[in-house]
mmCIF file of C-alpha atoms in Angstrom:
data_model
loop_
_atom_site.group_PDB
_atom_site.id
_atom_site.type_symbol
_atom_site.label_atom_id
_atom_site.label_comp_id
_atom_site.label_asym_id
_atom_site.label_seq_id
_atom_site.Cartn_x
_atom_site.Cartn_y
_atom_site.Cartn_z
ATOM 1 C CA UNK A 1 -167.431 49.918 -32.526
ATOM 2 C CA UNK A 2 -169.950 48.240 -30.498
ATOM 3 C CA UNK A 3 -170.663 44.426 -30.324
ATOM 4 C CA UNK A 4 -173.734 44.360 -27.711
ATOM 5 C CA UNK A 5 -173.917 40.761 -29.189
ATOM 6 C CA UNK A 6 -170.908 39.267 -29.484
ATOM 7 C CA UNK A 7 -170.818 37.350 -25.981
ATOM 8 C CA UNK A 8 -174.599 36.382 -25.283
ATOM 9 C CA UNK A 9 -175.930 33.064 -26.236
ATOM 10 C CA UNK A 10 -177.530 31.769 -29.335
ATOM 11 C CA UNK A 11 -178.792 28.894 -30.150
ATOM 12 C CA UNK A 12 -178.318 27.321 -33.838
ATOM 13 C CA UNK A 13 -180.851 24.756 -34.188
ATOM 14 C CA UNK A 14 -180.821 22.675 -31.103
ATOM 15 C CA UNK A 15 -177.527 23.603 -30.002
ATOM 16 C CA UNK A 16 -177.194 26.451 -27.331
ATOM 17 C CA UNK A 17 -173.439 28.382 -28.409
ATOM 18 C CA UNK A 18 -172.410 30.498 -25.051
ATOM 19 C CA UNK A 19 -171.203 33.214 -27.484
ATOM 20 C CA UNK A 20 -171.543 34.869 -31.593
ATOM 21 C CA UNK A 21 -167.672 33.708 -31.616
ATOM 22 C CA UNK A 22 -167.191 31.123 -34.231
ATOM 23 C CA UNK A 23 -163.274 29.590 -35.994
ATOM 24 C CA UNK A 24 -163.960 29.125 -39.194
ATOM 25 C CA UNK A 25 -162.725 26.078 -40.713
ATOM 26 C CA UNK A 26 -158.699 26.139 -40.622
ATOM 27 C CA UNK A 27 -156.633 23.748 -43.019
ATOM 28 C CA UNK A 28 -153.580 24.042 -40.270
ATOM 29 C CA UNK A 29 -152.010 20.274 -41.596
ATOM 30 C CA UNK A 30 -152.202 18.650 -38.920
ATOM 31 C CA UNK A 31 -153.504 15.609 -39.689
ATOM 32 C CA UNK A 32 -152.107 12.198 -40.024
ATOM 33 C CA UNK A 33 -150.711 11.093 -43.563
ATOM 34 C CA UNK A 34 -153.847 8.774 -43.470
ATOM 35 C CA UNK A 35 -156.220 11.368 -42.514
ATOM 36 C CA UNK A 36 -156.609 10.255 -38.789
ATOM 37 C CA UNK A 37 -156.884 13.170 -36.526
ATOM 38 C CA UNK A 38 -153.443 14.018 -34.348
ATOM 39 C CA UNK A 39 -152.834 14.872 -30.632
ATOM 40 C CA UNK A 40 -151.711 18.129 -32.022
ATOM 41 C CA UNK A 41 -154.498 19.057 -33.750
ATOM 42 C CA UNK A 42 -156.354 18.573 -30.842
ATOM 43 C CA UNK A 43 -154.266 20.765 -29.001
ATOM 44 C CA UNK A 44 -154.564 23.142 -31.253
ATOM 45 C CA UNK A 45 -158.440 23.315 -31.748
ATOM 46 C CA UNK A 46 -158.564 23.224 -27.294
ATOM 47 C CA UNK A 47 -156.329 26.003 -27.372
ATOM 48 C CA UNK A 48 -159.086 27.886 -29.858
ATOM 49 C CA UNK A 49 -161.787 26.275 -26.836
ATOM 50 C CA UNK A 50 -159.850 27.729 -23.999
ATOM 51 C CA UNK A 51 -159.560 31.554 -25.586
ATOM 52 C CA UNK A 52 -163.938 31.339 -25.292
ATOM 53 C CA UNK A 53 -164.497 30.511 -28.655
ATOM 54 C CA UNK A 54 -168.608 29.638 -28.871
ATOM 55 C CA UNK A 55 -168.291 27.141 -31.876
ATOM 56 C CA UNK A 56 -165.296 25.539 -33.605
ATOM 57 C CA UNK A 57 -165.458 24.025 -37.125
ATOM 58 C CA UNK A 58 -163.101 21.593 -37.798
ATOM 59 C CA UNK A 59 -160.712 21.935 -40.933
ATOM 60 C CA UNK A 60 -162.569 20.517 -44.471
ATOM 61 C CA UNK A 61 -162.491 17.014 -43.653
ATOM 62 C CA UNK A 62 -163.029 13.866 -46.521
ATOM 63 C CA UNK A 63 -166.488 11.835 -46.725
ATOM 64 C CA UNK A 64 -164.233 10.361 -49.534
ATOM 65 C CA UNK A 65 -161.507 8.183 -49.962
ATOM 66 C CA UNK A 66 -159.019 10.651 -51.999
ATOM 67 C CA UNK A 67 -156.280 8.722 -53.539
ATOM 68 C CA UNK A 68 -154.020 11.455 -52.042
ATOM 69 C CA UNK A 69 -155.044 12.488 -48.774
ATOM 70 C CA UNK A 70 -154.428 16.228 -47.791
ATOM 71 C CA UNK A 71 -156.811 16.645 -44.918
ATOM 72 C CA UNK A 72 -158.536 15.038 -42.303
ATOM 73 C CA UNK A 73 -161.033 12.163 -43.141
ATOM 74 C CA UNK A 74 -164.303 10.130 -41.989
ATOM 75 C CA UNK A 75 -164.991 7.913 -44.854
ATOM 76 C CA UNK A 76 -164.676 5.043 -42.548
ATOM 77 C CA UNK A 77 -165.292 4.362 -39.441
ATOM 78 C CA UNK A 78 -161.644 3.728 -38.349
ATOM 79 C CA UNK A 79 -161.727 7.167 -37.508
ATOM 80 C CA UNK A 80 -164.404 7.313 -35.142
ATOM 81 C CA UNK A 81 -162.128 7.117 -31.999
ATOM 82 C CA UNK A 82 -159.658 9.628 -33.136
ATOM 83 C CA UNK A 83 -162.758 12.355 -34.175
ATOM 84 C CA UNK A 84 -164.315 11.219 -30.777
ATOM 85 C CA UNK A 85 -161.451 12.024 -28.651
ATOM 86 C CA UNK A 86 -161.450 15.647 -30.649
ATOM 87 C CA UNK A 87 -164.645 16.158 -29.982
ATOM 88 C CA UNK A 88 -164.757 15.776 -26.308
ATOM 89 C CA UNK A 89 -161.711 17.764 -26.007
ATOM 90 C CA UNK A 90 -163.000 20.514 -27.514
ATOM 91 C CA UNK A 91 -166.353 20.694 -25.432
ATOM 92 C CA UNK A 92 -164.650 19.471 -22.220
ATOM 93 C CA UNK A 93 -162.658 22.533 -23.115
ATOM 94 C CA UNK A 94 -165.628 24.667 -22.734
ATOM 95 C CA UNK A 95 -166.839 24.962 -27.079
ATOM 96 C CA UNK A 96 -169.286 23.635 -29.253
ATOM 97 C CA UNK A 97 -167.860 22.057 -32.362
ATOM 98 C CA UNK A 98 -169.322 21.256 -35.583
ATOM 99 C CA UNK A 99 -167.486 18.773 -38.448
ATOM 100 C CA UNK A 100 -167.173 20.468 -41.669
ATOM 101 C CA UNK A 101 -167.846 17.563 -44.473
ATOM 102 C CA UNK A 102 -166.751 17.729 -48.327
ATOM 103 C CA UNK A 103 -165.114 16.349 -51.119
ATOM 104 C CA UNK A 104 -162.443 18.011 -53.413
ATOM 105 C CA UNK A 105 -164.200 16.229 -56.869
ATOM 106 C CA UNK A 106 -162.751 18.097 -59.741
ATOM 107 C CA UNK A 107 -160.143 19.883 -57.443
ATOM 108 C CA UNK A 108 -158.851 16.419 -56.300
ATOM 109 C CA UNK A 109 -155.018 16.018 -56.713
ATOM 110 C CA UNK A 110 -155.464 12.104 -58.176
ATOM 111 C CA UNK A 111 -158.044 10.647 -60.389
ATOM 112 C CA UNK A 112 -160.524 14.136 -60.045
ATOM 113 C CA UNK A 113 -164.090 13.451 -60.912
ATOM 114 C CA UNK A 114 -166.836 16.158 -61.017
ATOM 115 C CA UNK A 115 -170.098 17.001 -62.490
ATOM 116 C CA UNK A 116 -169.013 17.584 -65.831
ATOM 117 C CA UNK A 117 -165.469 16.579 -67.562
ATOM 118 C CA UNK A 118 -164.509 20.583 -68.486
ATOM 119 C CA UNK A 119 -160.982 22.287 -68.600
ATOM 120 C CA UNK A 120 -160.757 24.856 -65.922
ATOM 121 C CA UNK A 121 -158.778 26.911 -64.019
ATOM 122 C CA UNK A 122 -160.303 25.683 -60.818
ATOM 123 C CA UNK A 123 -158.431 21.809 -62.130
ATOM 124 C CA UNK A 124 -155.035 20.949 -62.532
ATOM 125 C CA UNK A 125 -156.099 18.610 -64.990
ATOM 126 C CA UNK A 126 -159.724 17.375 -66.471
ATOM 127 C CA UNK A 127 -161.965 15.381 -64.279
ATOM 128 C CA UNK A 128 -163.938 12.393 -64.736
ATOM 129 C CA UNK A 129 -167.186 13.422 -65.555
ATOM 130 C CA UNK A 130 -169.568 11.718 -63.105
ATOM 131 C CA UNK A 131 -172.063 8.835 -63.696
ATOM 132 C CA UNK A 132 -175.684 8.941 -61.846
ATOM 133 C CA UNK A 133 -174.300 5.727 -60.094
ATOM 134 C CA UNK A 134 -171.212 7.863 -59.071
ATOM 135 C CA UNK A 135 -173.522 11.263 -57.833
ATOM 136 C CA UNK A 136 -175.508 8.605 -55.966
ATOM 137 C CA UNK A 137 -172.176 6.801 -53.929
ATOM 138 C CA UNK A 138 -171.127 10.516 -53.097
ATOM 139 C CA UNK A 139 -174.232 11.793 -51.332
ATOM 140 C CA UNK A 140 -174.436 8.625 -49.431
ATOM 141 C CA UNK A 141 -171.162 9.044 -48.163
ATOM 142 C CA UNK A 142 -172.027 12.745 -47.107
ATOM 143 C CA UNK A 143 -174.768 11.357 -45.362
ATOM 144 C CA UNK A 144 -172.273 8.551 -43.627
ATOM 145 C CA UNK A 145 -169.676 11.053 -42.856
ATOM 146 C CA UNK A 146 -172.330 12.801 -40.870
ATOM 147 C CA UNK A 147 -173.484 10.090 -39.410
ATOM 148 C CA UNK A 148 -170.136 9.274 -37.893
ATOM 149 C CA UNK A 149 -169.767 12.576 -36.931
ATOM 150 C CA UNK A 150 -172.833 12.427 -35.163
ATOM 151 C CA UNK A 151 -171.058 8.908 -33.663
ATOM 152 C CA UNK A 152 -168.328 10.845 -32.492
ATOM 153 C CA UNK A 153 -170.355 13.354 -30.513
ATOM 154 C CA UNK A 154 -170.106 16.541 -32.727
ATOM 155 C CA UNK A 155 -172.760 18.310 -32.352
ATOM 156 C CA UNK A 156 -173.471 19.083 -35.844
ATOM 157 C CA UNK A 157 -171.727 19.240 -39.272
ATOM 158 C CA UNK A 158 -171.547 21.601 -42.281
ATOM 159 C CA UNK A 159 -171.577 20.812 -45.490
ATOM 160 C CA UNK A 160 -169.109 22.053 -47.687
ATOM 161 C CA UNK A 161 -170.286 23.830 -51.343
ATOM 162 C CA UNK A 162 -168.248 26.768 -51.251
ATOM 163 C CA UNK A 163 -164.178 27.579 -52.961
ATOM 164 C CA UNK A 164 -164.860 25.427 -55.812
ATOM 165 C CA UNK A 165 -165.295 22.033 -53.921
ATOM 166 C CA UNK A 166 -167.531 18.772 -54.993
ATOM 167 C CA UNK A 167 -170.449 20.996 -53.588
ATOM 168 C CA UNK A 168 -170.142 24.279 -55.633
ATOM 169 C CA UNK A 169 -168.546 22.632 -59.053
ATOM 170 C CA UNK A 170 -172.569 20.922 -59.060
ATOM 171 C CA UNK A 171 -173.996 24.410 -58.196
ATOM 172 C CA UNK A 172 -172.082 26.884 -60.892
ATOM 173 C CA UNK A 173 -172.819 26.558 -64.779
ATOM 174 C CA UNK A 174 -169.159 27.164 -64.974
ATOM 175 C CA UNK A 175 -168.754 23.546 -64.264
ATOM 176 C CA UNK A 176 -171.618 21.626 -64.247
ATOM 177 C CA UNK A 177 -172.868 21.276 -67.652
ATOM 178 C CA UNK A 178 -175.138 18.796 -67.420
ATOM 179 C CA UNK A 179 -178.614 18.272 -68.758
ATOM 180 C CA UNK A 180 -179.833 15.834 -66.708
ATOM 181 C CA UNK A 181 -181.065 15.538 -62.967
ATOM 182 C CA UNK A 182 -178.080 17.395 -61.505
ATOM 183 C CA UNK A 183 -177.836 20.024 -63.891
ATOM 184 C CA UNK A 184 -179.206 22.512 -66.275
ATOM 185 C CA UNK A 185 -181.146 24.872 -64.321
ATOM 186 C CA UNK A 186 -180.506 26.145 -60.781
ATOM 187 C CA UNK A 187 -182.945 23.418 -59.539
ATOM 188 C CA UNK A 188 -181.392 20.856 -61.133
ATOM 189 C CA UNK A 189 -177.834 22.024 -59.888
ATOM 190 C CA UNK A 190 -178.797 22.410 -56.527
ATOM 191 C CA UNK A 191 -180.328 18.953 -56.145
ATOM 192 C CA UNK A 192 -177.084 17.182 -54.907
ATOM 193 C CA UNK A 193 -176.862 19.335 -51.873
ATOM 194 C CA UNK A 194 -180.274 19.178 -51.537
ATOM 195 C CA UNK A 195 -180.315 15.583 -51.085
ATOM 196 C CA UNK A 196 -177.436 15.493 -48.770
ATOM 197 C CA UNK A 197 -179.020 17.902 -46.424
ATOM 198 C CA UNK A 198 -181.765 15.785 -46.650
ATOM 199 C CA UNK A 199 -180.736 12.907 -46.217
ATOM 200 C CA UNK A 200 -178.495 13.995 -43.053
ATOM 201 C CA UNK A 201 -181.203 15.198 -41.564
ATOM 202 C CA UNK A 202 -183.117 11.753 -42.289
ATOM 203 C CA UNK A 203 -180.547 9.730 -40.399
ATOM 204 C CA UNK A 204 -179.132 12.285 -37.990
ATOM 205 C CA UNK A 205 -182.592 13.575 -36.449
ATOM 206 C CA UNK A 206 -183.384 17.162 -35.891
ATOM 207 C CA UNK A 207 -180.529 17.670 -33.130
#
């Protein structure tokens, strides 16, 4: 097989990548019980750095505060220093790295909320079906979570909206049913991750 590609540059918007070599977003548990990163999950995402990975993407990490945390957060900006120190490891270590940002909504292991209140497989139980008020809270805090990212000195984020997250559960019929700004059509249902891309971009700048 042959990669001609693999190991010359590219750039992805503003940021040069030495190398088409990318980890994908690993949920390795490392992370503190309160979501603050961990010395070993630092020294596992350097390790990824040192083999000449172009780009690491951290695990799925919270904009949210879950009332069960399973991953790593940045709702607040407590964990600025702990996401700063990850980030310079990793590029002192010779990578790019991105922040992956999401929210479990329906999938949420305590008090689940999502864009409609449906039984699904996807749930372990019914969520909350989501106010306006609510939609609004949770694309601000997108748009905070990659702000503080941005604090930390990632050099970009992506947003989450696949594997039945907060993201995709507004963009499938399956479970949004709603009939009102955030759902109905495909328009309508892609409107919440419209407005967080949006409104990263707004505060964040174009690098």
């Amino acid at each position: 097989m042959s990669v001609p590609h693999l190991f010359s540059p590219i750039s992805v918007g503003s940021v040069a990548v030495k190398n088409r070599v990318v980890l994908a977003p690993l949920d390795v548990g490392l992370h503190d019980p309160d979501g603050s990163v961990t010395d070993r999950y630092i020294d596992f995402l350097i390790e990824r750095a040192k083999g000449e990975t172009g780009l690491i993407i951290t695990e799925f990490t919270s904009v949210w505060p879950e009332k069960r945390v399973i991953t790593t957060s940045v709702w607040d900006d407590r964990f600025i220093p702990g996401l700063a120190r990850l980030a310079e490891s990793v590029k002192n270590a010779g990578s790019k790295i991105f922040m992956q940002i999401a929210v479990l909504g329906g999938k949420a292991l305590a008090e689940p909320f999502a864009p409609s209140a449906i039984e699904s497989d996807l749930y372990a139980e019914i969520p909350r079906e989501m106010t306006i008020d609510d939609i609004k809270k949770v694309i601000e805090a997108f748009i905070k979570g990659a702000e503080r990212a941005q604090k930390a000195g990632f050099d970009g984020v992506e947003y989450h909206c696949a594997h039945s997250y907060l993201g995709g559960q507004f963009i499938s019929p399956h479970t949004n049913g709603r009939d009102d700004a955030y759902g109905g059509d495909f328009e309508r249902r892609m409107r919440f991750g419209r407005e967080i891309v949006t409104g990263i971009q707004a505060v964040c700048g174009e690098d």
